[in-house]
Each structure stands twice: as C-alpha cells, then as structure tokens.
Amino acid sequence: MSTSGFTEWTRHFETERDRRAARPDPRWESGASLPPAVRASVQRFQAGEDGDSSALFAKADAAGDPEYAAAVRLFVAEEQNHARLLALLLKAGGATTQPGHWSDTTFARLRRLPGLRTELLLLMVAEVVALRYYRALRDGTDDPLTAEVAGRIWADEERHVPFHCARLRASIAELPRAARRPVLVGWRVMLLGAALVVAADHGRALRRLGIGRGRFVAEVVGSGGPVVAAILGTAPLRVPAAAGALPHTRGPSTGSGQGASGPGPVLAPSRRLG
C-alpha cells in the first residue's frame, strides 16, 4: 500500500512531542471544581484514554511502512498523555481514577478484530466522539483548570482525525469500488451507536456542560460527513508539509497552546469536526 506523507506526519508528531515537553503542565495546585456528574464523566473518559495499544502497534508494524508505525507510536503517546492529564485533573478535584466502564471493555474487544483497517475505523469513531465531548467540556465548564485540560486534549484530537483519515483513504481505496461506500455507511452506523451510548451514559454531565443528549448525538453524527468525504477522496486531505512549517489555524478558546507554528486543518471542512 502506498503511504506517502507519513514521514511528514512523523515529523509533525515529533514537533508536537517536543512542544509538549517544553510546555509546563497546568497548575494542578490551583485545584479543580468538578460537579459530581462531570467528575463521573471525566473518570470514564480517563479510563478510555488509558487503553492497551499493543494490538495497534502490531498491525501498524505488519503494514510495512516504518514511518507510519513510528507515527502511530507518537499518536499513542499523545493518547497516554491525555490519560495522565485527566488523572491529574481528577486528583486536583479530590477524586480518583476509576476502573474501565463496560463500554471500554466492549471497544477493546472489538479492536482485537483482525486488520488495521478495522482497528482504524473503530479508532475514528472514538476520535470523532471525543472531539465533541472535549469541546463541550472545554466550553461548558466554569472551572479554569478543567477548561485548560480539555482544551489541550481537544487540540490533539483535532489533529488525530485527519491522521487516521490519511491512512484510511489508502486502505479503503484497496477495496472494490462497490464496497467502499457500504463500509463507510457501516462506519456511520457505528458512530451513531457510540454517540447514543455516550449520550445515555454521560447525559447528566452533558446537560451540566450546556449540551443536551439530542444535540450531542446530532453534532457527532453530523461530523461523520466530512470524515467520510476525506476518506473517499471527495474532500481535500492535506498532510503537513514539514515539521515547524505548519500553517496557523484557530485553536480552542482556552488552553489550546497553539501558536503561529500550530497545525492547520488537514481536512478542508475541519471546522465541522469539533
């Protein structure tokens, strides 16, 4: 499979890694005010971010592109950092992490299905749902520390979606033409199911953050359209040209950490993805 562009993605993730290492952590000592519903919601997302990625590493290695495999490991490092940030946010709010939820167990089992394409389609569901959740957490909380942590995570997730789109575009193109759209219709059904599960399980927190269950589901499902278009090649997909030379775009309003060297949108309609 042709995977041109992943050298640039690897450099991009390395730039973000170095930027993250040079940036101080949020001021945990300031404490966090987490209403009970929001605290329980963050605990469940923290458990989901802290998953095992050994199967993904094996599938990426088997794909035969060392640059892609390296980029996957850098992507996972960002996800692990999300788990760390959420755990420290909970600690700042006087709470602890919790064991995985049944939905995390189900998702982990599905990810063990064979094939990199299947794993990435499942990961894309989680990323698109996470984009809307962390934006709701960032914009809906009145706690500055929570807003900063959610903003940092949201900025990473916004880059993860086009990263997976880049690989899936090549992977889906290997399928017979007649099979491509049905596969992505199935993906959108999975996205709807995941959005419904999160809306049901996190409904009280979402209401506390100013977004109802119905609106959350509608916006998550609506975000699937640009993803499908990017994977099918009917929407532009731009890979960062080089580390340190990425165009500036908007970041989250609080705690985004994106400056003039921050990544630009890789999907043309990326404003609809968050």
mmCIF file of N, CA, C and O in Angstrom, residues 205-252:
data_model
loop_
_atom_site.group_PDB
_atom_site.id
_atom_site.type_symbol
_atom_site.label_atom_id
_atom_site.label_comp_id
_atom_site.label_asym_id
_atom_site.label_seq_id
_atom_site.Cartn_x
_atom_site.Cartn_y
_atom_site.Cartn_z
ATOM 1 N N ALA A 205 -23.866 14.880 32.755
ATOM 2 C CA ALA A 205 -22.697 15.755 32.598
ATOM 3 C C ALA A 205 -22.863 16.664 31.385
ATOM 4 O O ALA A 205 -22.536 17.858 31.450
ATOM 5 N N LEU A 206 -23.354 16.118 30.286
ATOM 6 C CA LEU A 206 -23.545 16.935 29.094
ATOM 7 C C LEU A 206 -24.522 18.069 29.357
ATOM 8 O O LEU A 206 -24.292 19.215 28.927
ATOM 9 N N ARG A 207 -25.601 17.783 30.060
ATOM 10 C CA ARG A 207 -26.563 18.852 30.401
ATOM 11 C C ARG A 207 -25.889 19.898 31.274
ATOM 12 O O ARG A 207 -26.104 21.102 31.106
ATOM 13 N N ARG A 208 -25.080 19.444 32.220
ATOM 14 C CA ARG A 208 -24.369 20.383 33.095
ATOM 15 C C ARG A 208 -23.415 21.263 32.300
ATOM 16 O O ARG A 208 -23.158 22.418 32.663
ATOM 17 N N LEU A 209 -22.919 20.734 31.185
ATOM 18 C CA LEU A 209 -21.979 21.469 30.338
ATOM 19 C C LEU A 209 -22.685 22.265 29.246
ATOM 20 O O LEU A 209 -22.031 22.889 28.411
ATOM 21 N N GLY A 210 -23.999 22.224 29.232
ATOM 22 C CA GLY A 210 -24.767 23.074 28.328
ATOM 23 C C GLY A 210 -25.134 22.458 26.998
ATOM 24 O O GLY A 210 -25.501 23.175 26.066
ATOM 25 N N ILE A 211 -25.047 21.135 26.882
ATOM 26 C CA ILE A 211 -25.428 20.472 25.632
ATOM 27 C C ILE A 211 -26.272 19.252 25.967
ATOM 28 O O ILE A 211 -25.851 18.387 26.730
ATOM 29 N N GLY A 212 -27.469 19.186 25.416
ATOM 30 C CA GLY A 212 -28.356 18.063 25.691
ATOM 31 C C GLY A 212 -27.962 16.814 24.921
ATOM 32 O O GLY A 212 -27.142 16.852 23.994
ATOM 33 N N ARG A 213 -28.577 15.705 25.304
ATOM 34 C CA ARG A 213 -28.259 14.431 24.651
ATOM 35 C C ARG A 213 -28.525 14.484 23.144
ATOM 36 O O ARG A 213 -27.700 14.051 22.342
ATOM 37 N N GLY A 214 -29.689 14.990 22.765
ATOM 38 C CA GLY A 214 -30.048 15.011 21.355
ATOM 39 C C GLY A 214 -29.100 15.847 20.519
ATOM 40 O O GLY A 214 -28.696 15.443 19.418
ATOM 41 N N ARG A 215 -28.734 17.003 21.036
ATOM 42 C CA ARG A 215 -27.810 17.859 20.293
ATOM 43 C C ARG A 215 -26.439 17.211 20.183
ATOM 44 O O ARG A 215 -25.796 17.273 19.131
ATOM 45 N N PHE A 216 -25.993 16.574 21.256
ATOM 46 C CA PHE A 216 -24.697 15.904 21.222
ATOM 47 C C PHE A 216 -24.676 14.843 20.132
ATOM 48 O O PHE A 216 -23.751 14.785 19.305
ATOM 49 N N VAL A 217 -25.703 13.999 20.104
ATOM 50 C CA VAL A 217 -25.758 12.930 19.111
ATOM 51 C C VAL A 217 -25.809 13.508 17.702
ATOM 52 O O VAL A 217 -25.089 13.066 16.805
ATOM 53 N N ALA A 218 -26.647 14.521 17.509
ATOM 54 C CA ALA A 218 -26.790 15.107 16.175
ATOM 55 C C ALA A 218 -25.475 15.696 15.683
ATOM 56 O O ALA A 218 -25.101 15.540 14.507
ATOM 57 N N GLU A 219 -24.741 16.373 16.567
ATOM 58 C CA GLU A 219 -23.493 17.010 16.141
ATOM 59 C C GLU A 219 -22.386 15.991 15.897
ATOM 60 O O GLU A 219 -21.561 16.162 14.988
ATOM 61 N N VAL A 220 -22.347 14.931 16.703
ATOM 62 C CA VAL A 220 -21.368 13.877 16.457
ATOM 63 C C VAL A 220 -21.636 13.205 15.111
ATOM 64 O O VAL A 220 -20.727 13.027 14.288
ATOM 65 N N VAL A 221 -22.889 12.839 14.881
ATOM 66 C CA VAL A 221 -23.234 12.174 13.625
ATOM 67 C C VAL A 221 -22.981 13.102 12.440
ATOM 68 O O VAL A 221 -22.472 12.683 11.395
ATOM 69 N N GLY A 222 -23.283 14.388 12.594
ATOM 70 C CA GLY A 222 -23.026 15.341 11.527
ATOM 71 C C GLY A 222 -21.552 15.470 11.206
ATOM 72 O O GLY A 222 -21.176 15.735 10.054
ATOM 73 N N SER A 223 -20.697 15.266 12.200
ATOM 74 C CA SER A 223 -19.255 15.330 11.977
ATOM 75 C C SER A 223 -18.753 14.181 11.115
ATOM 76 O O SER A 223 -17.645 14.248 10.577
ATOM 77 N N GLY A 224 -19.553 13.133 10.996
ATOM 78 C CA GLY A 224 -19.124 11.991 10.197
ATOM 79 C C GLY A 224 -19.055 12.280 8.716
ATOM 80 O O GLY A 224 -18.280 11.637 7.990
ATOM 81 N N GLY A 225 -19.852 13.227 8.230
ATOM 82 C CA GLY A 225 -19.872 13.525 6.805
ATOM 83 C C GLY A 225 -18.523 13.963 6.262
ATOM 84 O O GLY A 225 -18.029 13.401 5.266
ATOM 85 N N PRO A 226 -17.864 14.962 6.862
ATOM 86 C CA PRO A 226 -16.536 15.360 6.399
ATOM 87 C C PRO A 226 -15.498 14.252 6.495
ATOM 88 O O PRO A 226 -14.588 14.180 5.669
ATOM 89 N N VAL A 227 -15.630 13.389 7.500
ATOM 90 C CA VAL A 227 -14.682 12.280 7.632
ATOM 91 C C VAL A 227 -14.824 11.326 6.452
ATOM 92 O O VAL A 227 -13.842 10.931 5.816
ATOM 93 N N VAL A 228 -16.072 10.949 6.148
ATOM 94 C CA VAL A 228 -16.311 10.042 5.021
ATOM 95 C C VAL A 228 -15.819 10.663 3.721
ATOM 96 O O VAL A 228 -15.186 9.999 2.892
ATOM 97 N N ALA A 229 -16.096 11.951 3.525
ATOM 98 C CA ALA A 229 -15.667 12.626 2.294
ATOM 99 C C ALA A 229 -14.149 12.618 2.167
ATOM 100 O O ALA A 229 -13.597 12.416 1.077
ATOM 101 N N ALA A 230 -13.445 12.821 3.280
ATOM 102 C CA ALA A 230 -11.986 12.822 3.247
ATOM 103 C C ALA A 230 -11.440 11.434 2.940
ATOM 104 O O ALA A 230 -10.474 11.276 2.199
ATOM 105 N N ILE A 231 -12.057 10.409 3.518
ATOM 106 C CA ILE A 231 -11.588 9.043 3.278
ATOM 107 C C ILE A 231 -11.824 8.635 1.833
ATOM 108 O O ILE A 231 -10.975 7.989 1.199
ATOM 109 N N LEU A 232 -12.963 9.016 1.274
ATOM 110 C CA LEU A 232 -13.290 8.654 -0.102
ATOM 111 C C LEU A 232 -12.527 9.494 -1.123
ATOM 112 O O LEU A 232 -12.517 9.167 -2.310
ATOM 113 N N GLY A 233 -11.939 10.591 -0.680
ATOM 114 C CA GLY A 233 -11.205 11.440 -1.598
ATOM 115 C C GLY A 233 -12.043 12.503 -2.260
ATOM 116 O O GLY A 233 -11.586 13.161 -3.202
ATOM 117 N N THR A 234 -13.285 12.695 -1.794
ATOM 118 C CA THR A 234 -14.134 13.742 -2.361
ATOM 119 C C THR A 234 -13.971 15.070 -1.635
ATOM 120 O O THR A 234 -14.619 16.057 -1.989
ATOM 121 N N ALA A 235 -13.129 15.093 -0.606
ATOM 122 C CA ALA A 235 -12.769 16.329 0.086
ATOM 123 C C ALA A 235 -11.257 16.363 0.206
ATOM 124 O O ALA A 235 -10.614 15.312 0.325
ATOM 125 N N PRO A 236 -10.652 17.541 0.179
ATOM 126 C CA PRO A 236 -9.183 17.621 0.254
ATOM 127 C C PRO A 236 -8.654 17.063 1.564
ATOM 128 O O PRO A 236 -9.270 17.188 2.615
ATOM 129 N N LEU A 237 -7.509 16.434 1.481
ATOM 130 C CA LEU A 237 -6.799 15.923 2.658
ATOM 131 C C LEU A 237 -5.364 16.395 2.541
ATOM 132 O O LEU A 237 -4.646 15.999 1.636
ATOM 133 N N ARG A 238 -4.936 17.269 3.450
ATOM 134 C CA ARG A 238 -3.610 17.847 3.365
ATOM 135 C C ARG A 238 -2.742 17.353 4.512
ATOM 136 O O ARG A 238 -3.096 17.502 5.677
ATOM 137 N N VAL A 239 -1.643 16.730 4.171
ATOM 138 C CA VAL A 239 -0.682 16.279 5.173
ATOM 139 C C VAL A 239 0.285 17.425 5.446
ATOM 140 O O VAL A 239 0.696 18.123 4.521
ATOM 141 N N PRO A 240 0.667 17.675 6.707
ATOM 142 C CA PRO A 240 1.632 18.734 6.999
ATOM 143 C C PRO A 240 2.891 18.589 6.157
ATOM 144 O O PRO A 240 3.443 17.506 6.012
ATOM 145 N N ALA A 241 3.355 19.691 5.602
ATOM 146 C CA ALA A 241 4.488 19.642 4.671
ATOM 147 C C ALA A 241 5.796 19.316 5.368
ATOM 148 O O ALA A 241 6.619 18.572 4.864
ATOM 149 N N ALA A 242 6.016 19.916 6.539
ATOM 150 C CA ALA A 242 7.274 19.670 7.253
ATOM 151 C C ALA A 242 7.103 20.121 8.685
ATOM 152 O O ALA A 242 6.324 21.011 8.984
ATOM 153 N N ALA A 243 7.859 19.506 9.563
ATOM 154 C CA ALA A 243 7.805 19.916 10.962
ATOM 155 C C ALA A 243 8.240 21.358 11.085
ATOM 156 O O ALA A 243 9.205 21.796 10.477
ATOM 157 N N GLY A 244 7.501 22.117 11.891
ATOM 158 C CA GLY A 244 7.859 23.502 12.130
ATOM 159 C C GLY A 244 7.415 24.445 11.033
ATOM 160 O O GLY A 244 7.657 25.631 11.112
ATOM 161 N N ALA A 245 6.764 23.906 9.992
ATOM 162 C CA ALA A 245 6.314 24.770 8.900
ATOM 163 C C ALA A 245 4.842 24.578 8.643
ATOM 164 O O ALA A 245 4.385 24.583 7.521
ATOM 165 N N LEU A 246 4.070 24.345 9.716
ATOM 166 C CA LEU A 246 2.660 24.073 9.587
ATOM 167 C C LEU A 246 1.873 25.362 9.701
ATOM 168 O O LEU A 246 2.141 26.188 10.560
ATOM 169 N N PRO A 247 0.870 25.552 8.838
ATOM 170 C CA PRO A 247 0.134 26.812 8.849
ATOM 171 C C PRO A 247 -0.676 26.990 10.104
ATOM 172 O O PRO A 247 -1.153 26.025 10.697
ATOM 173 N N HIS A 248 -0.829 28.225 10.517
ATOM 174 C CA HIS A 248 -1.573 28.557 11.721
ATOM 175 C C HIS A 248 -3.069 28.442 11.471
ATOM 176 O O HIS A 248 -3.553 28.769 10.406
ATOM 177 N N THR A 249 -3.776 27.943 12.444
ATOM 178 C CA THR A 249 -5.239 27.941 12.401
ATOM 179 C C THR A 249 -5.757 28.236 13.782
ATOM 180 O O THR A 249 -4.997 28.326 14.744
ATOM 181 N N ARG A 250 -7.040 28.330 13.893
ATOM 182 C CA ARG A 250 -7.639 28.613 15.187
ATOM 183 C C ARG A 250 -7.408 27.440 16.125
ATOM 184 O O ARG A 250 -7.362 26.292 15.695
ATOM 185 N N GLY A 251 -7.286 27.709 17.399
ATOM 186 C CA GLY A 251 -7.220 26.671 18.407
ATOM 187 C C GLY A 251 -8.397 26.865 19.334
ATOM 188 O O GLY A 251 -9.209 27.762 19.149
ATOM 189 N N PRO A 252 -8.547 26.007 20.341
ATOM 190 C CA PRO A 252 -9.615 26.190 21.293
ATOM 191 C C PRO A 252 -9.453 27.497 22.043
ATOM 192 O O PRO A 252 -8.356 28.010 22.205
#
